[in-house]
mmCIF file of C-alpha atoms in Angstrom:
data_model
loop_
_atom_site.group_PDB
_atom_site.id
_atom_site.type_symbol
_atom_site.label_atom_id
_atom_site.label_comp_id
_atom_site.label_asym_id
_atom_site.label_seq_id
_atom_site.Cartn_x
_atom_site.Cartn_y
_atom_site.Cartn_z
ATOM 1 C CA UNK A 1 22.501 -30.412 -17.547
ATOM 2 C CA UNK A 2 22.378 -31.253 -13.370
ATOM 3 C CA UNK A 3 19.317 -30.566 -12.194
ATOM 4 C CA UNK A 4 19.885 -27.137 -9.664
ATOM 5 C CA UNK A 5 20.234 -27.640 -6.061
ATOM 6 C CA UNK A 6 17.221 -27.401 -4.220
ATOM 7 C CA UNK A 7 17.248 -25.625 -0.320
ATOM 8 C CA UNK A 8 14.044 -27.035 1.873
ATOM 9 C CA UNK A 9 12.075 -24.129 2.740
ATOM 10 C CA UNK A 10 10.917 -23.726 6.641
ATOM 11 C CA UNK A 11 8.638 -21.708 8.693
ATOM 12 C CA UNK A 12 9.808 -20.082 11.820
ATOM 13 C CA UNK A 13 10.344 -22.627 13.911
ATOM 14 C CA UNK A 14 12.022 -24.748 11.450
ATOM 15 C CA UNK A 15 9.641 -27.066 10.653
ATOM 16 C CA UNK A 16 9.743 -28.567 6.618
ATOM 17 C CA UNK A 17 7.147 -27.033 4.857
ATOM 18 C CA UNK A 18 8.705 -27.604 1.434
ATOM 19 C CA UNK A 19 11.431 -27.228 -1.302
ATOM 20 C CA UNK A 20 12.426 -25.004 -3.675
ATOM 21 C CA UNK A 21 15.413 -24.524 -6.217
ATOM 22 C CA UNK A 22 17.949 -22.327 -4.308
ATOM 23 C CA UNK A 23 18.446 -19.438 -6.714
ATOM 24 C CA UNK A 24 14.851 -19.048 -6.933
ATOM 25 C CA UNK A 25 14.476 -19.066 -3.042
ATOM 26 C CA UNK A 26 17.251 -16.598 -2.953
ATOM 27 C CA UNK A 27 15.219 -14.196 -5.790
ATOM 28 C CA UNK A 28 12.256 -14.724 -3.815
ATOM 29 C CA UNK A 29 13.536 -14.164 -0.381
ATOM 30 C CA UNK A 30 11.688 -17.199 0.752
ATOM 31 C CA UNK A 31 13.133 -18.531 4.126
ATOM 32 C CA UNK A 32 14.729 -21.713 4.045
ATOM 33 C CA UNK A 33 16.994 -23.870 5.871
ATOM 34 C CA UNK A 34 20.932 -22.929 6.327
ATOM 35 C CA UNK A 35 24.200 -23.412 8.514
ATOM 36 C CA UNK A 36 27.120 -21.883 9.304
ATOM 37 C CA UNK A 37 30.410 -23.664 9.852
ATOM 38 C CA UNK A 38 33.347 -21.783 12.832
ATOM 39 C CA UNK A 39 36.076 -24.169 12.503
ATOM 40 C CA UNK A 40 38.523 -23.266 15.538
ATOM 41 C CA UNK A 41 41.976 -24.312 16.616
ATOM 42 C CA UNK A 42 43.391 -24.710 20.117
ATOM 43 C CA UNK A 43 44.963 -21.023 19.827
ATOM 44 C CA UNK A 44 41.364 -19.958 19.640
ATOM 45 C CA UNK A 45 41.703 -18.773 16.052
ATOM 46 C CA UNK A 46 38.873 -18.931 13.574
ATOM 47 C CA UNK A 47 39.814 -20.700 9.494
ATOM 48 C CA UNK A 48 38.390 -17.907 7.585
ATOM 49 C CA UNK A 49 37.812 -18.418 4.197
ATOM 50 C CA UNK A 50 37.238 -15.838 1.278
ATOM 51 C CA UNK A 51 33.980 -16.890 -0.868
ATOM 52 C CA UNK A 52 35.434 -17.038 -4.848
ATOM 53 C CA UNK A 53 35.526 -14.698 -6.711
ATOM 54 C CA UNK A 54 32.761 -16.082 -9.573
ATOM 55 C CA UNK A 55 30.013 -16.782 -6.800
ATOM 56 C CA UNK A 56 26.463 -15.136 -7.196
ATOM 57 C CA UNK A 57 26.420 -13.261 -4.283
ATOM 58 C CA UNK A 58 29.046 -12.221 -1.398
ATOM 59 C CA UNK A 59 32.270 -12.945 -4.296
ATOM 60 C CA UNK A 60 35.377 -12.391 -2.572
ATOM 61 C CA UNK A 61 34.052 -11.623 0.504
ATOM 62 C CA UNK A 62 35.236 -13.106 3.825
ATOM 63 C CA UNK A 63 33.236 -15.471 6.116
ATOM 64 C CA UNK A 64 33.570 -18.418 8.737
ATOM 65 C CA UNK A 65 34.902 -21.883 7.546
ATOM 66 C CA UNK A 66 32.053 -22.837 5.621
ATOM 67 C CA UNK A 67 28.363 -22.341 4.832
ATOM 68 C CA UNK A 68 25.886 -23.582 3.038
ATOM 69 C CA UNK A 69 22.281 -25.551 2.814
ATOM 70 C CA UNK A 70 20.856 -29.487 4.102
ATOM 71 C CA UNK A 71 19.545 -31.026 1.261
ATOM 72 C CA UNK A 72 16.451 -33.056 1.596
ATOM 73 C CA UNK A 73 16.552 -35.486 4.739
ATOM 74 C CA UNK A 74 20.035 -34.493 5.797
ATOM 75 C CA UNK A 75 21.117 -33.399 9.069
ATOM 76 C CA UNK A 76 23.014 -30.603 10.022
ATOM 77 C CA UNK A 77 25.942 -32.332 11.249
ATOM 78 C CA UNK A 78 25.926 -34.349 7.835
ATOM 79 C CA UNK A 79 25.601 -31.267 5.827
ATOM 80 C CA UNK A 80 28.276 -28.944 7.855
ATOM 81 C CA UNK A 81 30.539 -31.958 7.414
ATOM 82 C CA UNK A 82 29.615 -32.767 3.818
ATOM 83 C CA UNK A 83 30.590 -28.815 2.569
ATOM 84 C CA UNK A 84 33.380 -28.397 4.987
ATOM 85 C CA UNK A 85 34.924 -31.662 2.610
ATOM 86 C CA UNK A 86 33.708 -30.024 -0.300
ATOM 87 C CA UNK A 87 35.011 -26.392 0.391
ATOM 88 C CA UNK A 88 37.693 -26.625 2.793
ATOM 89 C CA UNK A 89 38.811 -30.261 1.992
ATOM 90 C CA UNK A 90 38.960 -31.678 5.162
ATOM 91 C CA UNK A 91 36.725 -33.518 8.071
ATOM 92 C CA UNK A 92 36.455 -33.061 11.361
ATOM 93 C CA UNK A 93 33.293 -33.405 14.242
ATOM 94 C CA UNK A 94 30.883 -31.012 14.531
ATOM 95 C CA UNK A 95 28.430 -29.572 17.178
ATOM 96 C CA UNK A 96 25.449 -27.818 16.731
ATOM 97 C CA UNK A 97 25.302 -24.439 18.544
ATOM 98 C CA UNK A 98 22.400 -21.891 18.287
ATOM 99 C CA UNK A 99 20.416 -21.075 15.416
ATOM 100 C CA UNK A 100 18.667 -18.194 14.230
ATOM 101 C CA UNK A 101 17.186 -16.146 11.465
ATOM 102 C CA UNK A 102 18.122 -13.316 9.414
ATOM 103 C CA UNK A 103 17.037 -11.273 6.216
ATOM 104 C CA UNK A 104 20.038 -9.938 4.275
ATOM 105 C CA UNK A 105 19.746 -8.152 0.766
ATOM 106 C CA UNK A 106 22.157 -7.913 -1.898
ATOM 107 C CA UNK A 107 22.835 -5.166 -4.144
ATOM 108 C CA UNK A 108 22.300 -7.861 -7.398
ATOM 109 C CA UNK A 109 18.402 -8.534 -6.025
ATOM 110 C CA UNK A 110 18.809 -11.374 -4.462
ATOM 111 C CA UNK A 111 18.025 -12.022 -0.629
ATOM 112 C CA UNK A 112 19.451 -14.267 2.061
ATOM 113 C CA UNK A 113 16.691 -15.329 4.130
ATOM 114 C CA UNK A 114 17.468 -17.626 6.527
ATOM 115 C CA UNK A 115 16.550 -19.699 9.339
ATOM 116 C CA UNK A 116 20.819 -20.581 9.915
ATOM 117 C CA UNK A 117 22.161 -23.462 11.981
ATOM 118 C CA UNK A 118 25.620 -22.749 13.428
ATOM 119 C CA UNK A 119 28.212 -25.838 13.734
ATOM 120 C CA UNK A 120 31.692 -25.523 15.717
ATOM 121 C CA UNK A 121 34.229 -27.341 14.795
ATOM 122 C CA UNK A 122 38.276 -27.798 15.840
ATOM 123 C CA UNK A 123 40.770 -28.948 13.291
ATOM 124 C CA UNK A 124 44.917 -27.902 13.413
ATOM 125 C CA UNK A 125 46.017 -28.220 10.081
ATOM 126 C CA UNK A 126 45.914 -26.386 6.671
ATOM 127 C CA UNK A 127 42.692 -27.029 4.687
ATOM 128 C CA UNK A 128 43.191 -28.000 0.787
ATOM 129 C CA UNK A 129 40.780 -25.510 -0.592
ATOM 130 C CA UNK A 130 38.404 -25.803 -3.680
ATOM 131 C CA UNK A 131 39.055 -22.742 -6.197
ATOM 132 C CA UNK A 132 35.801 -23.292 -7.412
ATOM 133 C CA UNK A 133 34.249 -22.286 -3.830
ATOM 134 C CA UNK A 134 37.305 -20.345 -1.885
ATOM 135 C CA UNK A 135 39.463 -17.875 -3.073
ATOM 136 C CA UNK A 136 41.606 -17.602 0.000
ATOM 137 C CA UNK A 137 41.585 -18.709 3.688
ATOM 138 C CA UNK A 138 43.663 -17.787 6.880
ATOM 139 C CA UNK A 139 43.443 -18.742 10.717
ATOM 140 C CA UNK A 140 42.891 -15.178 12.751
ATOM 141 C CA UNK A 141 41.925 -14.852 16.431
ATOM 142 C CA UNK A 142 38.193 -14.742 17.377
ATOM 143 C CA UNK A 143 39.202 -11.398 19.580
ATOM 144 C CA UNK A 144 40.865 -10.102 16.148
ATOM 145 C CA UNK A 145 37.732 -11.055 14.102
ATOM 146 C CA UNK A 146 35.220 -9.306 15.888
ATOM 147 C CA UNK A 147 37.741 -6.314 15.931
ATOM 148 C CA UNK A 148 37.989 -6.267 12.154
ATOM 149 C CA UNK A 149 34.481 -6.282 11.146
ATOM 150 C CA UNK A 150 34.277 -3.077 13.208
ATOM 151 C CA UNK A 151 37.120 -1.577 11.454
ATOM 152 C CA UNK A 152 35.844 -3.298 7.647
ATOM 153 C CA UNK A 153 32.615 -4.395 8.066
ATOM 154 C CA UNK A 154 32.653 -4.257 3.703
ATOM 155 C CA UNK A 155 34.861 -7.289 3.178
ATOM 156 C CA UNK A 156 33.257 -9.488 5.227
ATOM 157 C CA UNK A 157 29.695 -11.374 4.489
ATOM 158 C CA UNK A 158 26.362 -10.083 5.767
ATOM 159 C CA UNK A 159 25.677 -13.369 7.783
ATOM 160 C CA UNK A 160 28.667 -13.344 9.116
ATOM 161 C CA UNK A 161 28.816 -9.592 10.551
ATOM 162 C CA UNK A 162 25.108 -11.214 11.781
ATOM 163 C CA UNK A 163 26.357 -13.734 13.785
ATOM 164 C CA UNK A 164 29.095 -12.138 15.284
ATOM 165 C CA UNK A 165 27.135 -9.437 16.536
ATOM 166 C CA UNK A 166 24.730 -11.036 17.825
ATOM 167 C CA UNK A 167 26.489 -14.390 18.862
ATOM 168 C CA UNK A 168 30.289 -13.837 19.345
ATOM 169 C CA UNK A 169 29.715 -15.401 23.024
ATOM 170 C CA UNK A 170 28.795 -18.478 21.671
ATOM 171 C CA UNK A 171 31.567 -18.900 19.067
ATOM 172 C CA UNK A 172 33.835 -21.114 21.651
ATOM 173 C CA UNK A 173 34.611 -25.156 21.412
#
């Protein structure tokens, strides 16, 4: 049996203090270390993707490019870059952007607590998705994003809605 991903657990300024075995984390609302993936193209439109349908939390839900958490002495960069290969199938360069934290409960008890790292990207082609992480995907303007999570704020992810709220400026190449 593989041993269970672990997420590396921070204090408020983001500092290490130690790791713990992400569903756990996620039961205990403990905050750990995360990062956010905006993959844009040069029409200034955002690869969305929609989360699978069998994940533990957020299951068909949509969301930026990718997301997910550093293991153990990774960077950002490496990490963003390591799950947008995984997810979305492809590489491309990242830059870090801003960073924050949030506190998001789920209706099946678990929490996303999260001190989140937010990567932009730019990439022109079609990603080759992984079923067992995306359901769907589609390019859509950043202006047309923000509009729709007014308009259905229920089909897209709590971190996400986060983000854009609070950071739509920054969401540029």
């Amino acid at each position: 049996m593989k041993e269970e991903e672990k997420v590396i657990l921070v204090n408020e300024k983001d500092e290490q203090i130690g790791l713990m075995p992400k569903l756990e984390a996620h039961q205990k609302a403990v905050l750990h270390r995360a990062f956010s993936v905006f993959v844009i193209n040069h029409k200034n439109e955002l690869m969305l993707q929609q989360r699978a349908y069998h994940k533990y939390h957020s299951p068909g839900l949509w969301t930026n490019t990718c997301c997910s958490h550093q293991r153990d002495g990774e960077s950002n960069i490496e990490a963003g870059i390591r799950r947008l290969q995984e997810e979305m199938g492809f590489v491309t360069s990242l830059k870090d952007s801003i960073s924050f934290i949030y506190k998001a409960p789920f209706d099946n008890g678990l929490t996303e607590h999260e001190f989140d790292h937010v990567l932009i990207g730019s990439y022109e082609k079609d990603p080759i998705i992984n079923p067992d992480e995306v359901a769907d995907w589609k390019w859509m303007p950043v202006e047309k994003v923000k509009q729709d999570i007014l308009k259905q704020p229920d089909i897209y992810t709590e971190w996400f809605k986060i983000i854009f709220k609070k950071f739509y400026s920054h969401i540029t190449l």
